[in-house]
Backbone as numpy.savetxt, mean C-alpha at the origin, in Angstrom:
# Nx Ny Nz CAx CAy CAz Cx Cy Cz
-9.50 -26.01 36.36 -8.33 -25.86 35.50 -8.57 -24.68 34.57
-7.59 -23.83 34.46 -7.70 -22.64 33.64 -7.01 -22.88 32.30
-7.67 -22.49 31.25 -7.11 -22.71 29.92 -6.97 -21.35 29.23
-5.78 -21.09 28.75 -5.51 -19.81 28.07 -5.58 -20.03 26.57
-6.49 -19.36 25.95 -6.66 -19.49 24.51 -5.91 -18.34 23.84
-4.65 -18.56 23.46 -3.84 -17.49 22.89 -4.34 -17.08 21.52
-4.94 -17.99 20.78 -5.49 -17.63 19.48 -6.60 -16.61 19.64
-7.45 -16.83 20.63 -8.53 -15.89 20.91 -7.96 -14.53 21.30
-6.96 -14.54 22.19 -6.35 -13.27 22.63 -5.76 -12.52 21.45
-5.03 -13.21 20.61 -4.41 -12.55 19.47 -5.46 -12.03 18.51
-6.52 -12.80 18.30 -7.55 -12.37 17.36 -8.33 -11.19 17.90
-8.61 -11.19 19.20 -9.42 -10.14 19.79 -8.65 -8.84 19.96
-7.40 -8.93 20.40 -6.63 -7.71 20.69 -5.78 -7.27 19.53
-5.55 -8.15 18.56 -4.68 -7.81 17.45 -3.21 -7.96 17.81
-2.93 -8.41 19.02 -1.55 -8.58 19.47 -1.03 -9.96 19.11
0.27 -10.06 18.91 0.85 -11.38 18.69 0.64 -12.27 19.92
0.66 -11.70 21.12 0.39 -12.46 22.33 1.56 -13.33 22.74
1.36 -14.04 23.84 2.40 -14.91 24.36 2.10 -16.34 23.95
2.42 -16.64 22.74 2.29 -18.00 22.25 3.56 -18.75 22.63
3.57 -20.05 22.57 4.81 -20.79 22.86 5.98 -20.32 21.99
5.67 -19.94 20.77 6.72 -19.46 19.87 7.32 -18.15 20.37
6.49 -17.19 20.75 7.03 -15.90 21.21 7.78 -16.05 22.53
7.29 -16.92 23.42 8.00 -17.15 24.68 9.35 -17.79 24.40
9.36 -18.80 23.53 10.61 -19.47 23.19 11.60 -18.52 22.53
11.12 -17.71 21.60 12.02 -16.75 20.95 12.54 -15.71 21.92
11.72 -15.31 22.88 12.17 -14.34 23.88 13.28 -14.94 24.73
13.08 -16.16 25.21 14.10 -16.82 26.03 15.37 -17.02 25.22
15.22 -17.51 24.00 16.38 -17.71 23.14 17.10 -16.39 22.87
16.34 -15.35 22.66 16.94 -14.04 22.43 17.74 -13.57 23.62
17.22 -13.78 24.84 17.97 -13.38 26.04 19.22 -14.22 26.21
19.16 -15.51 25.83 20.34 -16.37 25.95 21.43 -15.98 24.96
21.05 -15.60 23.75 22.04 -15.25 22.73 22.60 -13.86 23.00
21.73 -12.90 23.09 22.15 -11.51 23.34 20.94 -10.79 23.90
21.11 -10.08 24.98 19.97 -9.48 25.66 19.17 -8.53 24.76
19.79 -7.80 23.79 18.94 -6.94 22.95 17.94 -7.73 22.11
18.32 -8.94 21.71 17.37 -9.77 20.95 16.19 -10.17 21.83
16.46 -10.48 23.08 15.40 -10.82 24.01 14.47 -9.65 24.26
15.04 -8.47 24.40 14.23 -7.28 24.60 13.36 -7.03 23.36
13.95 -7.21 22.18 13.19 -7.02 20.94 12.03 -8.01 20.84
12.28 -9.26 21.19 11.21 -10.28 21.15 10.13 -9.95 22.17
10.52 -9.49 23.35 9.56 -9.12 24.37 8.73 -7.91 23.93
9.40 -6.94 23.33 8.69 -5.75 22.81 7.71 -6.15 21.72
8.10 -7.09 20.87 7.19 -7.56 19.83 5.96 -8.22 20.44
6.16 -9.01 21.49 5.03 -9.69 22.13 4.06 -8.67 22.73
4.59 -7.59 23.29 3.73 -6.58 23.91 3.17 -5.58 22.90
4.00 -5.14 21.96 3.62 -4.02 21.09 3.52 -4.39 19.62
3.55 -5.66 19.28 3.53 -6.09 17.89 2.30 -5.64 17.13
1.19 -5.48 17.85 -0.04 -5.05 17.19 0.07 -3.62 16.67
0.99 -2.87 17.20 1.15 -1.48 16.76 2.07 -1.33 15.56
2.81 -2.36 15.23 3.78 -2.26 14.14 3.08 -1.98 12.82
2.00 -2.70 12.54 1.29 -2.51 11.28 0.75 -1.09 11.18
0.14 -0.61 12.25 -0.39 0.75 12.26 0.71 1.79 12.11
1.86 1.53 12.74 2.98 2.45 12.65 3.49 2.54 11.21
3.65 1.38 10.57 4.13 1.36 9.19 3.13 2.05 8.26
1.83 1.80 8.47 0.81 2.46 7.64 0.85 3.97 7.86
1.05 4.38 9.10 1.14 5.81 9.41 2.32 6.45 8.71
3.46 5.77 8.68 4.63 6.30 7.98 4.34 6.45 6.48
3.73 5.42 5.90 3.42 5.49 4.47 2.43 6.62 4.17
1.40 6.74 5.01 0.41 7.79 4.79 1.04 9.17 4.96
1.92 9.31 5.95 2.60 10.59 6.14 3.47 10.93 4.96
4.16 9.93 4.40 5.00 10.17 3.23 4.14 10.58 2.04
3.00 9.89 1.87 2.11 10.25 0.77 1.57 11.66 0.94
1.25 12.03 2.19 0.74 13.38 2.44 1.79 14.43 2.13
3.05 14.14 2.42 4.12 15.12 2.21 4.53 15.21 0.75
4.66 14.08 0.08 5.17 14.10 -1.29 4.12 13.73 -2.32
3.02 13.18 -1.89 2.00 12.71 -2.82 2.38 11.32 -3.29
1.40 10.57 -3.74 1.64 9.20 -4.17 2.54 9.14 -5.38
2.52 10.19 -6.20 3.29 10.17 -7.44 4.77 10.40 -7.28
5.26 10.55 -6.06 6.69 10.69 -5.85 7.20 12.04 -6.28
8.21 12.04 -7.14 8.89 13.27 -7.54 7.95 14.26 -8.22
7.05 13.76 -9.04 6.16 14.67 -9.76 5.31 15.48 -8.77
4.71 14.80 -7.80 3.89 15.51 -6.84 4.72 16.35 -5.89
5.93 15.91 -5.58 6.81 16.72 -4.75 7.17 18.00 -5.46
7.45 17.90 -6.77 7.76 19.10 -7.55 6.55 20.03 -7.60
5.37 19.45 -7.71 4.14 20.26 -7.72 3.97 20.97 -6.38
4.28 20.29 -5.29 4.19 20.90 -3.96 5.15 22.06 -3.84
6.37 21.87 -4.33 7.36 22.96 -4.28 6.89 24.13 -5.13
6.37 23.83 -6.30 5.90 24.90 -7.18 4.77 25.69 -6.52
3.83 24.97 -5.91 2.70 25.64 -5.26 3.13 26.45 -4.04
4.20 26.01 -3.40 4.64 26.71 -2.19 5.20 28.08 -2.51
5.53 28.31 -3.76 6.05 29.61 -4.16 7.55 29.73 -3.96
8.22 28.62 -3.69 9.65 28.67 -3.44 10.41 29.19 -4.65
9.94 28.89 -5.85 10.63 29.33 -7.05 9.79 30.31 -7.86
8.82 30.95 -7.24 7.94 31.83 -8.00 8.28 33.31 -7.80
9.46 33.59 -7.33 9.84 34.99 -7.15 9.94 35.66 -8.50
9.58 36.89 -8.51 9.68 37.68 -9.74 11.14 37.97 -10.04
11.46 37.99 -11.32 12.84 38.27 -11.72 13.08 39.76 -11.91
12.02 40.52 -12.03 12.18 41.94 -12.30 11.99 42.24 -13.79
12.00 41.20 -14.63 11.80 41.36 -16.06 10.37 40.90 -16.36
9.50 41.84 -16.67 8.08 41.53 -16.86 7.86 40.55 -18.01
8.62 40.71 -19.10 8.45 39.81 -20.26 8.81 38.38 -19.88
9.93 38.21 -19.17 10.33 36.86 -18.77 9.34 36.27 -17.77
8.89 37.08 -16.81 7.92 36.59 -15.82 6.63 36.13 -16.50
6.17 36.87 -17.51 4.96 36.48 -18.24 5.20 35.19 -19.03
6.35 35.10 -19.69 6.71 33.89 -20.44 6.74 32.69 -19.49
7.38 32.86 -18.35 7.49 31.79 -17.37 6.10 31.37 -16.87
5.22 32.30 -16.59 3.87 32.00 -16.13 3.11 31.18 -17.18
3.20 31.61 -18.47 2.53 30.88 -19.55 3.06 29.45 -19.67
4.38 29.30 -19.59 4.98 27.97 -19.70 4.55 27.07 -18.53
4.50 27.62 -17.34 4.06 26.84 -16.18 2.61 26.40 -16.35
1.77 27.28 -16.86 0.37 26.91 -17.11 0.28 25.83 -18.17
1.09 25.94 -19.22 1.10 24.93 -20.28 1.55 23.58 -19.72
2.60 23.60 -18.90 3.09 22.36 -18.31 2.07 21.75 -17.35
1.38 22.60 -16.60 0.33 22.09 -15.71 -0.79 21.43 -16.52
-1.18 22.06 -17.62 -2.22 21.48 -18.47 -1.75 20.14 -19.05
-0.49 20.08 -19.47 0.07 18.84 -20.02 0.10 17.75 -18.94
0.50 18.11 -17.72 0.53 17.15 -16.62 -0.87 16.63 -16.34
-1.86 17.50 -16.32 -3.25 17.06 -16.08 -3.72 16.13 -17.19
-3.37 16.45 -18.44 -3.76 15.61 -19.57 -3.13 14.23 -19.45
-1.83 14.19 -19.11 -1.14 12.91 -18.96 -1.71 12.11 -17.79
-2.05 12.78 -16.70 -2.65 12.08 -15.56 -4.00 11.48 -15.96
-4.77 12.20 -16.74 -6.06 11.69 -17.21 -5.85 10.47 -18.11
-4.87 10.54 -19.01 -4.58 9.40 -19.88 -4.15 8.19 -19.06
-3.33 8.42 -18.03 -2.90 7.32 -17.17 -4.10 6.69 -16.48
-5.00 7.50 -15.95 -6.20 6.96 -15.29 -7.05 6.16 -16.27
-7.21 6.68 -17.50 -8.00 5.96 -18.51 -7.34 4.62 -18.85
-6.02 4.62 -18.97 -5.32 3.38 -19.29 -5.45 2.37 -18.14
-5.34 2.83 -16.90 -5.49 1.94 -15.77 -6.90 1.34 -15.74
-7.90 2.13 -16.06 -9.26 1.63 -16.13 -9.39 0.59 -17.23
-8.79 0.87 -18.39 -8.82 -0.06 -19.51 -8.18 -1.40 -19.13
-7.01 -1.34 -18.51 -6.32 -2.57 -18.12 -7.13 -3.33 -17.07
-7.72 -2.61 -16.13 -8.55 -3.25 -15.10 -9.75 -3.94 -15.74
-10.38 -3.29 -16.74 -11.52 -3.89 -17.43 -11.10 -5.13 -18.21
-9.92 -5.07 -18.85 -9.42 -6.25 -19.56 -9.20 -7.42 -18.59
-8.63 -7.12 -17.43 -8.39 -8.17 -16.44 -9.71 -8.77 -15.96
-10.70 -7.92 -15.74 -12.01 -8.42 -15.32 -12.60 -9.33 -16.40
-12.47 -8.92 -17.66 -13.02 -9.73 -18.76 -12.30 -11.07 -18.82
-10.96 -11.07 -18.67 -10.21 -12.33 -18.67 -10.64 -13.21 -17.51
-10.77 -12.60 -16.35 -11.20 -13.36 -15.17 -12.58 -13.97 -15.39
-13.48 -13.21 -15.97 -14.84 -13.71 -16.23 -14.81 -14.87 -17.21
-13.99 -14.75 -18.28 -13.87 -15.83 -19.25 -13.34 -17.10 -18.59
-12.31 -16.96 -17.76 -11.74 -18.13 -17.09 -12.78 -18.77 -16.16
-13.50 -17.94 -15.44 -14.53 -18.46 -14.53 -15.62 -19.17 -15.31
-16.09 -18.56 -16.41 -17.14 -19.19 -17.23 -16.66 -20.52 -17.79
-15.40 -20.58 -18.24 -14.84 -21.82 -18.77 -14.79 -22.89 -17.66
-14.36 -22.49 -16.47 -14.32 -23.41 -15.34 -15.71 -23.97 -15.03
-16.70 -23.09 -14.97 -18.05 -23.52 -14.65 -18.60 -24.45 -15.73
-18.31 -24.15 -16.99 -18.78 -25.01 -18.09 -18.14 -26.39 -18.00
-16.82 -26.45 -17.76 -16.15 -27.75 -17.63 -16.67 -28.51 -16.41
-16.92 -27.83 -15.34 -17.45 -28.46 -14.13 -18.84 -29.02 -14.40
-19.66 -28.24 -15.10 -21.02 -28.69 -15.43 -20.95 -29.93 -16.32
-20.03 -29.92 -17.30 -19.88 -31.09 -18.19 -19.46 -32.34 -17.41
-18.53 -32.15 -16.47 -18.09 -33.30 -15.68 -19.21 -33.86 -14.82
-20.03 -32.99 -14.28 -21.12 -33.44 -13.42 -22.25 -34.06 -14.23
-22.51 -33.52 -15.43 -23.61 -34.02 -16.27 -23.18 -35.16 -17.17
-21.88 -35.38 -17.29 -21.36 -36.40 -18.21 -21.75 -37.79 -17.80
-21.58 -38.74 -18.75 -21.94 -40.14 -18.45 -21.00 -40.72 -17.39
-21.57 -41.42 -16.47 -20.77 -42.07 -15.41 -20.76 -43.55 -15.71
-19.61 -44.16 -15.60 -19.49 -45.59 -15.85 -19.52 -46.31 -14.50
-20.32 -47.38 -14.43 -20.43 -48.10 -13.16 -19.86 -49.45 -13.27
């Protein structure tokens, strides 16, 4: 007698596999509307790739715009030179260059402050977690060491 261990298959291959649920949903999908059945069948075969595909999209978006969204996208545009054409007025071009450098320095300073604040908040959370854990262990120790009534 042959036994198919779908849990093992799913764990080893990373695929959803053909569990009774996926087979049932596929049949139900074909009965309701054939595109639903095709979608369920595709999920059974290619479901393991969905997570990687979504991660790839997110990573690609981060690479294109940066994690910071608009700020990093604006930085990318600025670095590309799209708006760095000379105006022909040397005084204005120099003024513009100084202002861009000042804004870059301000952005770097603000990014540093944000990182410091995130570290501070993370440290506070760790301290709170440690206090809660220590309190739990102390109460547990008291319950175990406390007098027992028989």
